[in-house]
Coordinates of C-alpha atoms and ligand atoms in Angstrom, one line a residue:
X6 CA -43.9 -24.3 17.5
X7 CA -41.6 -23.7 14.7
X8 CA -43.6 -21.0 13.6
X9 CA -43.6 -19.0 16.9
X10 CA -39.2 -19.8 16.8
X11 CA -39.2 -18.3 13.3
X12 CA -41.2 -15.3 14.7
X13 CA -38.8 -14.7 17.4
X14 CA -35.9 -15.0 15.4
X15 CA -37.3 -12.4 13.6
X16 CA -37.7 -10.2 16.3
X17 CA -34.1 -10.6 17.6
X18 CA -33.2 -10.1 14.4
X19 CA -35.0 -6.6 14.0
X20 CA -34.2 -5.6 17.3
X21 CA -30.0 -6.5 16.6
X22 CA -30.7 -4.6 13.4
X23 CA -31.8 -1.6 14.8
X24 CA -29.2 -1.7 17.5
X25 CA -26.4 -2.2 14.9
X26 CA -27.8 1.0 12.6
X27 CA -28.1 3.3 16.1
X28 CA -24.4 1.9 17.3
X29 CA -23.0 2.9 13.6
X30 CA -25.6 6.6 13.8
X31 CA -23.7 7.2 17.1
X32 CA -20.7 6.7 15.8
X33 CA -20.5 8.3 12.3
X34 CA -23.3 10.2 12.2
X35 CA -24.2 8.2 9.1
X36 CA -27.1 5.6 8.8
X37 CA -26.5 2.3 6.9
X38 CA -28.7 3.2 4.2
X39 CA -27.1 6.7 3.9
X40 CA -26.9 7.7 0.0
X41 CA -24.7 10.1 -0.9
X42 CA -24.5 11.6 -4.9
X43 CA -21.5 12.5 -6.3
X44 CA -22.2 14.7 -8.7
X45 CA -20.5 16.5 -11.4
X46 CA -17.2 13.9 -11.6
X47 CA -14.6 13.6 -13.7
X48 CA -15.0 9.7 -13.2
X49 CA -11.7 7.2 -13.9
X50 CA -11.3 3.6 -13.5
X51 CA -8.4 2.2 -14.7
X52 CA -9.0 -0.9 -14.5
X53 CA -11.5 -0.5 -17.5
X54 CA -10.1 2.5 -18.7
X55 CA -13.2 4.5 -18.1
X56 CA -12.9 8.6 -18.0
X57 CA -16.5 10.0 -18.5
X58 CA -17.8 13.4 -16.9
X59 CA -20.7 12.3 -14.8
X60 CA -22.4 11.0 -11.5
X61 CA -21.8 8.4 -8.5
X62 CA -23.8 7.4 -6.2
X63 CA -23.2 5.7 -2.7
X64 CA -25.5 3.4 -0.2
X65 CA -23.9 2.9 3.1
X66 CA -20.3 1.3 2.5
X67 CA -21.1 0.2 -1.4
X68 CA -21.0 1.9 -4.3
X69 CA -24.7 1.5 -6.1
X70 CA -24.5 3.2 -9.4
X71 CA -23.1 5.4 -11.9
X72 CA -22.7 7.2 -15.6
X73 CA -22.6 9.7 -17.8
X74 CA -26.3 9.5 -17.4
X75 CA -26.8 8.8 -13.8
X76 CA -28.8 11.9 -12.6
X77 CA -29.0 13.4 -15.9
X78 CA -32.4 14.4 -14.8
X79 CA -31.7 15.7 -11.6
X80 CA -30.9 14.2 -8.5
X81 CA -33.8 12.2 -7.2
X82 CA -35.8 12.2 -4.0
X83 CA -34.3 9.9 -1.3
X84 CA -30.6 11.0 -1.5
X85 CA -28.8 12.3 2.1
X86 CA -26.0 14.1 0.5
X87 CA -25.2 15.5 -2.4
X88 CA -21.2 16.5 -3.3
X89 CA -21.0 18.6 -6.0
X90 CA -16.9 17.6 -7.1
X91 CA -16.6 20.5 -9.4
X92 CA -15.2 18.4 -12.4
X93 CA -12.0 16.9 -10.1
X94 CA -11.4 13.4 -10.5
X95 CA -13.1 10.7 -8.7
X96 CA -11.4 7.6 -8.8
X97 CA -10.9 4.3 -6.7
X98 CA -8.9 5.0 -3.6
X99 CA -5.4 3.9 -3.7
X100 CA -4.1 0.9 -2.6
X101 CA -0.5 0.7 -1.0
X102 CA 0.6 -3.2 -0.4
X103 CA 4.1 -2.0 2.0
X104 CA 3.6 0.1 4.9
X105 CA 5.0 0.0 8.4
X106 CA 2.8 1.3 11.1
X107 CA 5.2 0.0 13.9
X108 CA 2.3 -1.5 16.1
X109 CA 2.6 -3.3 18.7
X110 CA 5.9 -2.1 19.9
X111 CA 7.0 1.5 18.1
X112 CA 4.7 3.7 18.9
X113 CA 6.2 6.6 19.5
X114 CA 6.8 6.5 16.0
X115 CA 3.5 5.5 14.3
X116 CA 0.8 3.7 15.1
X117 CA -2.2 2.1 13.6
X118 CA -4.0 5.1 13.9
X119 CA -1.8 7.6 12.7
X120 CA -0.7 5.4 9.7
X121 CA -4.3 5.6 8.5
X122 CA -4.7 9.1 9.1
X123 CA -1.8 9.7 7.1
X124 CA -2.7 7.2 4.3
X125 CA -5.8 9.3 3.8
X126 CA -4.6 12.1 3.9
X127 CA -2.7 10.5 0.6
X128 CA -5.5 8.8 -0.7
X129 CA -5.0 5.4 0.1
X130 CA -7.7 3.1 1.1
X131 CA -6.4 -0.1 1.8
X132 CA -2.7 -0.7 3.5
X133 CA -0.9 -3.7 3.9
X134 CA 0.9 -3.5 7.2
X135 CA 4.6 -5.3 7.1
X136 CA 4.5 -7.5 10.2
X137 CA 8.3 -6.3 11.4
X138 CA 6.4 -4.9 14.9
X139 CA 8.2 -5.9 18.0
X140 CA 6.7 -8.2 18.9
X141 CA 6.7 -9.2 15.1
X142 CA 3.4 -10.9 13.7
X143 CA 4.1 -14.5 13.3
X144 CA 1.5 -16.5 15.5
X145 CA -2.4 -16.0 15.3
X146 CA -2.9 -14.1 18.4
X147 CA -0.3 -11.6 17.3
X148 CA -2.6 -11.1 14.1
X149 CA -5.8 -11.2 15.7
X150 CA -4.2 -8.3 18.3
X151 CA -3.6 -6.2 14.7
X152 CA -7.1 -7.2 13.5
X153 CA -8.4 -5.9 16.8
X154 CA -6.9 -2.8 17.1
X155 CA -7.6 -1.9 13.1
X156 CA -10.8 -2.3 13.3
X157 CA -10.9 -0.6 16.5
X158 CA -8.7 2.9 15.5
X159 CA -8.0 2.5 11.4
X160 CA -9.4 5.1 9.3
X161 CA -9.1 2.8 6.3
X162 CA -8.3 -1.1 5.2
X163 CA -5.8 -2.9 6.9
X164 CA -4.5 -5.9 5.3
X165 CA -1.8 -7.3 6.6
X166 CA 1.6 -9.6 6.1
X167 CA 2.2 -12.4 8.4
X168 CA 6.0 -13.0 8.9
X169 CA 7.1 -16.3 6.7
X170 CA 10.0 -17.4 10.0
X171 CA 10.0 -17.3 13.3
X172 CA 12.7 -16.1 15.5
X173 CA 13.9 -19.9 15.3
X174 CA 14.3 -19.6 12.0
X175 CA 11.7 -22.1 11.4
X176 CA 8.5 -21.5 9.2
X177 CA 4.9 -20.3 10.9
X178 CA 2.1 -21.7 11.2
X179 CA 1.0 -20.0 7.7
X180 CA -2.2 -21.9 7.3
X181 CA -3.7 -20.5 10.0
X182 CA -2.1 -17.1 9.9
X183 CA -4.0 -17.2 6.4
X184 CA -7.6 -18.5 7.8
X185 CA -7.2 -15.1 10.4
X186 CA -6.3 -13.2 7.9
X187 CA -2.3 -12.8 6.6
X188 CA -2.7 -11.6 2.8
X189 CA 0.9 -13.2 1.9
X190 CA 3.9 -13.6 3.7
X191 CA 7.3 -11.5 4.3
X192 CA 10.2 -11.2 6.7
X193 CA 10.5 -7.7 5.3
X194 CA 13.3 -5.2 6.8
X195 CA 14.9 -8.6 6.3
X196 CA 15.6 -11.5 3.5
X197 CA 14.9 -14.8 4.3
X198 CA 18.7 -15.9 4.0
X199 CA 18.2 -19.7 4.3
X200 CA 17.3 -21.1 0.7
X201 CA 16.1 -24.6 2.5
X202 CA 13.9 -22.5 4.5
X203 CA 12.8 -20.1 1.7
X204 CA 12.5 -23.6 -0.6
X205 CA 9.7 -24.6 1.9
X206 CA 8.0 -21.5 2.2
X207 CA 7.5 -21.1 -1.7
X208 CA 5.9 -24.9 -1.3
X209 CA 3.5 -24.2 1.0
X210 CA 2.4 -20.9 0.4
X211 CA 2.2 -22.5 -3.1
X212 CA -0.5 -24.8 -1.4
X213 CA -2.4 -22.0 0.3
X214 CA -2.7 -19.7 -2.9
X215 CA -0.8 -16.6 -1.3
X216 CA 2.3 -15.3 -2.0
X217 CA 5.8 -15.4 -0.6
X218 CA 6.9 -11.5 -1.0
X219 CA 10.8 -11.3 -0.4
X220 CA 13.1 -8.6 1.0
X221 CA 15.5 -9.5 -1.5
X222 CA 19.2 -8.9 0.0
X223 CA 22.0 -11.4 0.3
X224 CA 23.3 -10.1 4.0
X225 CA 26.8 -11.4 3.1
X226 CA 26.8 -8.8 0.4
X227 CA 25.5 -5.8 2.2
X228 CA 26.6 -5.9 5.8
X229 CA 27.7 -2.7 7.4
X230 CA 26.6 -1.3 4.5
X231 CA 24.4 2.3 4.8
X232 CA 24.0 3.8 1.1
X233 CA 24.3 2.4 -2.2
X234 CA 28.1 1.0 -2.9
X235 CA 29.7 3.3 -5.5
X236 CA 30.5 7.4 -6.3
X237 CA 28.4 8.8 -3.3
X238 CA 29.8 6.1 -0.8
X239 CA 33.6 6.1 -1.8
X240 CA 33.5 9.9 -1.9
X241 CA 31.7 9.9 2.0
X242 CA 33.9 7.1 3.0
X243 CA 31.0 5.3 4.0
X244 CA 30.6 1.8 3.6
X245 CA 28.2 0.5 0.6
X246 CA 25.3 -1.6 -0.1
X247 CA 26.2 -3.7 -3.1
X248 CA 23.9 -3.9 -5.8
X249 CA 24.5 -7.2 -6.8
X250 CA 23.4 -8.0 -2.9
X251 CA 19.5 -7.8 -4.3
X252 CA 20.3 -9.1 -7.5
X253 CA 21.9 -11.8 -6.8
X254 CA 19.1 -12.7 -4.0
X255 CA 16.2 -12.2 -6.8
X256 CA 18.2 -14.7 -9.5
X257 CA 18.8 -17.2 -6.4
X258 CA 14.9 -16.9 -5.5
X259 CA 13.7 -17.2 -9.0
X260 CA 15.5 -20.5 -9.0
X261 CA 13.8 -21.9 -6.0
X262 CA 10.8 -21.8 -7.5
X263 CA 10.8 -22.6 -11.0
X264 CA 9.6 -26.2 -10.8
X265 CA 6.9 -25.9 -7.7
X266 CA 3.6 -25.7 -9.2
X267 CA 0.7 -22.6 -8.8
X268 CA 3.7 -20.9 -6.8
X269 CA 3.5 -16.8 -6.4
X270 CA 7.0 -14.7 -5.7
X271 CA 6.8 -11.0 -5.0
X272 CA 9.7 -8.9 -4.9
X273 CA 9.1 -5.8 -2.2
X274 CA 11.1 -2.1 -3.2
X275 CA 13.2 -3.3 -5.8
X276 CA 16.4 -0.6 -6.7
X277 CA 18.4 -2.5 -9.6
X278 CA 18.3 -2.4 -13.1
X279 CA 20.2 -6.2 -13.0
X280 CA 17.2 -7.2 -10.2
X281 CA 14.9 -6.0 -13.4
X282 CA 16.2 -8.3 -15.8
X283 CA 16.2 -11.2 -14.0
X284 CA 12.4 -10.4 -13.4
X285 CA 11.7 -9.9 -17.3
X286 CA 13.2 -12.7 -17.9
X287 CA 11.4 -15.0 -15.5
X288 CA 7.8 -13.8 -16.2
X289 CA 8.9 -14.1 -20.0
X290 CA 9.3 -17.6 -19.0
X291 CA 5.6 -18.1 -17.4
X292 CA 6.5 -17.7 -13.5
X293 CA 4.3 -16.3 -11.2
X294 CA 6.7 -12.9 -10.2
X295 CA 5.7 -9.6 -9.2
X296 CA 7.3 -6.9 -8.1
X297 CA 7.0 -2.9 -6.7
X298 CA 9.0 -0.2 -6.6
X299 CA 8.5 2.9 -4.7
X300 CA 8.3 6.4 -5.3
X301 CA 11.7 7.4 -4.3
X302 CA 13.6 4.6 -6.1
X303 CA 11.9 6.4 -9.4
X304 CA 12.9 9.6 -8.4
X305 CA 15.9 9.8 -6.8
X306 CA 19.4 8.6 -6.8
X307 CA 22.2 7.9 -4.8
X308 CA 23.2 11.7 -5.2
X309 CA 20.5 12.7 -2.6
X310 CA 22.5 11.6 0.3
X311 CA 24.8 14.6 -0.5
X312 CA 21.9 16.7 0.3
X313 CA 20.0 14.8 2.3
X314 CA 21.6 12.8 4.9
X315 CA 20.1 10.5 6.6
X316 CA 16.7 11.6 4.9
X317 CA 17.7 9.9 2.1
X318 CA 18.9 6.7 4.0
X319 CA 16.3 3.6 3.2
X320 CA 17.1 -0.2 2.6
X321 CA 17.2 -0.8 -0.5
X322 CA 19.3 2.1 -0.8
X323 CA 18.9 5.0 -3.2
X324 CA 21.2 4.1 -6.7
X325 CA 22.6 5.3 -9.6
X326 CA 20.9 7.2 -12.3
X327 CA 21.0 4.1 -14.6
X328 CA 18.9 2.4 -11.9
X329 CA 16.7 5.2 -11.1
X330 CA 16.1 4.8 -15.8
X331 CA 15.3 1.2 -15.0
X332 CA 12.8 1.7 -12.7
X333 CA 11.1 3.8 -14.8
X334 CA 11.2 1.7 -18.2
X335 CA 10.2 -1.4 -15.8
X336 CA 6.8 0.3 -15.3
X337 CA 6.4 1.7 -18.4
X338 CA 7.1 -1.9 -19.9
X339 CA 4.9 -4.0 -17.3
X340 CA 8.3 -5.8 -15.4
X341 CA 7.3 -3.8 -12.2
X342 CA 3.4 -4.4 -11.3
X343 CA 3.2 -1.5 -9.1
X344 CA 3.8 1.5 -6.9
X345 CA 4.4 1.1 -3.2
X346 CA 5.6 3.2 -0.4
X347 CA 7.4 0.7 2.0
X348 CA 6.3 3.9 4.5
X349 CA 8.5 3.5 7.1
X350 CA 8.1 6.0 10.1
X351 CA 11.2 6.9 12.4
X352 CA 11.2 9.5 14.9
X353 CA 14.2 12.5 15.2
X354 CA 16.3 10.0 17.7
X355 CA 16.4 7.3 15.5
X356 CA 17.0 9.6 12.1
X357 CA 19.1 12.4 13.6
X358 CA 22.4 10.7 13.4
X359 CA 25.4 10.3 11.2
X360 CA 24.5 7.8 8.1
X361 CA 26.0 4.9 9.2
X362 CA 23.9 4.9 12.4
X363 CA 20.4 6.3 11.2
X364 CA 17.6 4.1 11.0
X365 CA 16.8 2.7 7.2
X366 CA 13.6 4.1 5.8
X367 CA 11.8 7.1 4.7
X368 CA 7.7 7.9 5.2
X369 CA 5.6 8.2 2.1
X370 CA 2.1 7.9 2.5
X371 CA 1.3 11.4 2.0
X372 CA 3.8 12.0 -0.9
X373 CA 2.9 8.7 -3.2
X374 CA 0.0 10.0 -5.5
X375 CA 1.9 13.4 -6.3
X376 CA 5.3 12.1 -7.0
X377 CA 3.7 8.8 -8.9
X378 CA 1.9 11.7 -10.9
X379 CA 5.1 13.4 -12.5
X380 CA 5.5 9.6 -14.4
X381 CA 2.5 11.5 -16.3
X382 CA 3.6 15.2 -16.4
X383 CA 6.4 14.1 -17.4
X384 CA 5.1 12.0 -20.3
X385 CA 6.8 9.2 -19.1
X386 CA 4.0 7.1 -18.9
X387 CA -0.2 7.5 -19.7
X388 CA -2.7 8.7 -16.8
X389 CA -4.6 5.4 -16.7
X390 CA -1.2 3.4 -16.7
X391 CA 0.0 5.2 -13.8
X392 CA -3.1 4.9 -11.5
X393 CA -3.2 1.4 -12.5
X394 CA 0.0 0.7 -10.9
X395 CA -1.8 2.3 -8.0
X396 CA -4.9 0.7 -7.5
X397 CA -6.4 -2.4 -9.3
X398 CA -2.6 -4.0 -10.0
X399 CA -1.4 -3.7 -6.3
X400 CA -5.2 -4.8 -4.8
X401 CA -4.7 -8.0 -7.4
X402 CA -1.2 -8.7 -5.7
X403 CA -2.9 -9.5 -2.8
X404 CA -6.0 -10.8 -3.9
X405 CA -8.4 -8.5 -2.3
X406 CA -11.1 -7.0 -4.6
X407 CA -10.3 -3.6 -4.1
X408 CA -9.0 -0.6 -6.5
X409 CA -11.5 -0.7 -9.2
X410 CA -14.9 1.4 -9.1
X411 CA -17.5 -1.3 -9.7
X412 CA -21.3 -1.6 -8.4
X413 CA -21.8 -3.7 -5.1
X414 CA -18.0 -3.4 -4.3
X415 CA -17.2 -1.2 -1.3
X416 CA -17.2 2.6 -1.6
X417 CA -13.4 3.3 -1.3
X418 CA -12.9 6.4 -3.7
X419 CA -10.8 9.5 -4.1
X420 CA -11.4 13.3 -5.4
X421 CA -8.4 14.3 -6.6
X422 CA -7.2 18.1 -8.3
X423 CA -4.8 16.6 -10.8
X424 CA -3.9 20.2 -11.6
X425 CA -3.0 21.5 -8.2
X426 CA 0.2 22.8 -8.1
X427 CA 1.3 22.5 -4.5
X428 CA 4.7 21.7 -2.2
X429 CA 5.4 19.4 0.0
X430 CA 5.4 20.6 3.9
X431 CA 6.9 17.9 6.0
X432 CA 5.7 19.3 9.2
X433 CA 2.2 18.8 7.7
X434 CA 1.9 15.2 7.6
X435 CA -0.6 13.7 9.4
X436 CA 1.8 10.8 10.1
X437 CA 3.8 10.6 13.6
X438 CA 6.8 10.8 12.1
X439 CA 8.3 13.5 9.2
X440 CA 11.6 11.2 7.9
X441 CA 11.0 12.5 3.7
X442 CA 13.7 14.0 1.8
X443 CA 10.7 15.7 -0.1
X444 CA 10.4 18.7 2.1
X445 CA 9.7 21.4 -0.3
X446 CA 9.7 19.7 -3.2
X447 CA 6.9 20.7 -5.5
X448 CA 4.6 18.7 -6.8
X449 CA 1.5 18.5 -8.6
X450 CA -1.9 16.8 -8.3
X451 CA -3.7 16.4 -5.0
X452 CA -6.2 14.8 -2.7
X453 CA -8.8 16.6 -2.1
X454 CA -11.0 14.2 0.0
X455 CA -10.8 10.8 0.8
X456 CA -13.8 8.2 1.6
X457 CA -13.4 4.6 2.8
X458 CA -16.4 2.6 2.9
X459 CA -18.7 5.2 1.8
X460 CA -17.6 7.8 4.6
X461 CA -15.5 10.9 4.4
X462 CA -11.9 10.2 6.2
X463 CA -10.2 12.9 5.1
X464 CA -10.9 16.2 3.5
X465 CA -8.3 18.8 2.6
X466 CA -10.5 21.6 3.5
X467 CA -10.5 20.7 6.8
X468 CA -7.9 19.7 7.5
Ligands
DOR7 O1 14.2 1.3 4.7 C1 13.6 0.4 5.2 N1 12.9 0.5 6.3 N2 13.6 -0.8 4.6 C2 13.1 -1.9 5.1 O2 13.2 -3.0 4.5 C3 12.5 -1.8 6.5 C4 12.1 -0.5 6.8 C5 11.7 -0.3 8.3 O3 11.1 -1.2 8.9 O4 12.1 0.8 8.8

């Protein structure tokens, strides 16, 4: 009897097998066991600093194998595709922990699926989505809807923040938002004002192993305010975002957490030099803090609202040049873990007003390898450091074992031309909405293809 169950299981298993490698033929055009051979590589991981000229090869979703002497005798028998990348780099896809793809409830200015279209067309592999949606994520449903309709329309890996309140003010129900899935928690576009409240939330996210990651802004501070609080603002008569608002909110935070044990605090976009300090000074001490800045917070300053306008309007606001230094010496020194994009689509009604009604926020999916790039050109930093703070670092964050090119671990690569001398076209993004001050601006260094899970998502050439 238990013989004849074991042969049926068998069976049902074959026959789900076969079902499961025709659904996945239908719908890619790829078999599970598809191999594909990248040949001809400039390979870099920069997790282990490796840069070798050679060969990778692919089965289905994982990476396999490869070396400087992977194929060195030809490519063997059995292989369903072979790329020839022409010496570009191929390197682990990027991974961008602050995104907003506005779904549920903003649609008309991104969704799920046109977030991940436009995160491969920059590269990136794995998102974490900011749960600000309307309705926002805070129960399980709410992230098992998001789970759904990823897996159902996402080009690439969608992690996701659960939010650490609920519109009571009270705290979610984060174990279980963690068991569906929640990578950490954030009430980002907003702080988490209440220091009881926030006191609790380092304790038990503290007991769940995840971390608390802050929009770190003391309201009473900023209120009102549109741009940063100084030259730009006085001379526009606009009223100003203080500095000291995030500052002050990072210091206060640090505080909370000092004695609660196995505790991790992340700072989303920070923008001051004084935020910086308190942040080397508290992982000097042994805490648990990390912290990202994004692209435009390296590259630009307060000045770009001159030109700019509301294109140049995001929360934390753009700030001085002495800030803008910081951010830089903060990377090159460790202090800031890693690039991030906080992409943050708007469409034309919601942008296409005086400052101190535009919505906060810029998009930057398609713009963060390129501009993270001129860290490099600029000899501000090393190669392998820069696409650290873009990969491995970030995925470690979060604690999902992504960014690094390893056997057995999921095919999510990049080819990229890091000599391509291009500019940016806004009206080119593959994202819903074009809010960038970057239109124009030239850049260097660009994706040439994209694969997630061993399949093609994105490919300049046709695109
Ligand atoms: O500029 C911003 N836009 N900063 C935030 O914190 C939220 C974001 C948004 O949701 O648009």
């Amino acid at each position: 009897m238990h013989h004849i169950l074991k042969t049926f299981r068998f069976i049902i298993q074959s026959i789900l097998n076969i079902m499961n490698q025709t659904w996945n033929l239908l719908q890619t055009g790829q078999k599970n066991d598809y191999k594909i051979a990248y040949v001809n590589a400039r390979i870099i991981d920069p997790a282990t600093r490796l840069d070798i000229n050679g060969s990778l090869l692919t089965c289905g979703s994982k990476i396999v194998d490869f070396g400087a002497s992977l194929f060195a005798n030809g490519v063997p028998s059995g292989i369903d595709e072979m790329i020839d990348c022409q010496g570009l780099v191929l390197m682990p896809g990027l991974v961008d922990i602050h995104v907003h793809f506005r779904e549920p409830g903003q649609e008309h200015k991104e969704t799920i699926h046109t977030g991940s279209k436009s995160a491969a067309a920059g590269g990136v592999t794995t998102v974490v989505c900011q749960p600000n949606t309307v309705p926002a994520i805070d129960t399980v449903i709410l992230a098992k809807y998001l789970k759904y309709i990823a897996l159902e329309t996402s080009h690439v890996n969608i992690e996701f923040y659960a939010k650490i309140t609920t519109a009571e003010r009270s705290l979610t129900e984060m174990a279980l938002l963690k068991e569906v899935g929640a990578v950490g928690f954030t009430d980002d576009g907003m702080p988490v004002m209440d220091p009881f409240v926030m006191r609790q939330a380092l304790l038990y996210s503290s007991m769940l192993n995840i971390p608390i990651a802050q929009h770190a802004e003391d309201l009473n501070l900023s209120a009102g305010g549109a741009i940063n609080e100084g030259k730009i603002s006085e001379e526009l008569g606009i009223k100003g975002i203080l500095s000291v608002s995030e500052s002050v909110m990072v210091t206060r935070d640090i505080l909370l957490m000092k004695d609660i044990e196995n505790v991790h605090y992340h700072i989303l976009h920070v923008s001051s030099k004084d935020s910086l300090e308190a942040i080397a000074r508290a992982k000097k001490s042994g805490l648990n803090v990390t912290c990202e800045v994004t692209p435009h917070h390296f590259t630009l300053t307060e000045d770009a609202v001159k030109q700019h306008g509301a294109l140049a309007k995001m929360n934390p606001p753009l700030r001085t040049e002495d800030d803008r230094l910081a951010m830089v010496e903060g990377l090159k020194t460790g202090v800031i873990d890693c690039i991030a994009t906080d992409h943050a689509p708007h469409d034309c009604s919601s942008k296409d007003l005086p400052l101190e009604s535009a919505a906060f926020g810029i998009v930057g999916l398609e713009t963060l390898l390129p501009l993270s790039l001129k860290l490099y050109y600029n000899k501000q930093m090393d190669l392998f450091d820069v696409l650290a703070k873009l990969t491995y670092k970030p995925a470690d964050i979060i604690n999902v074992p992504r960014g690094r090119i390893q056997k057995d671990r999921a095919a999510d690569l990049i080819l990229v031309d890091l000599d391509q001398e291009w500019e940016i076209k806004t009206k080119d993004f593959a994202s819903k909405s074009k809010n960038s001050p970057f239109d124009g601006y030239k850049v260097k260094g660009r994706v040439i293809r994209t694969i997630v899970s061993g399949k093609t998502v994105y490919s300049l050439l046709s695109s």
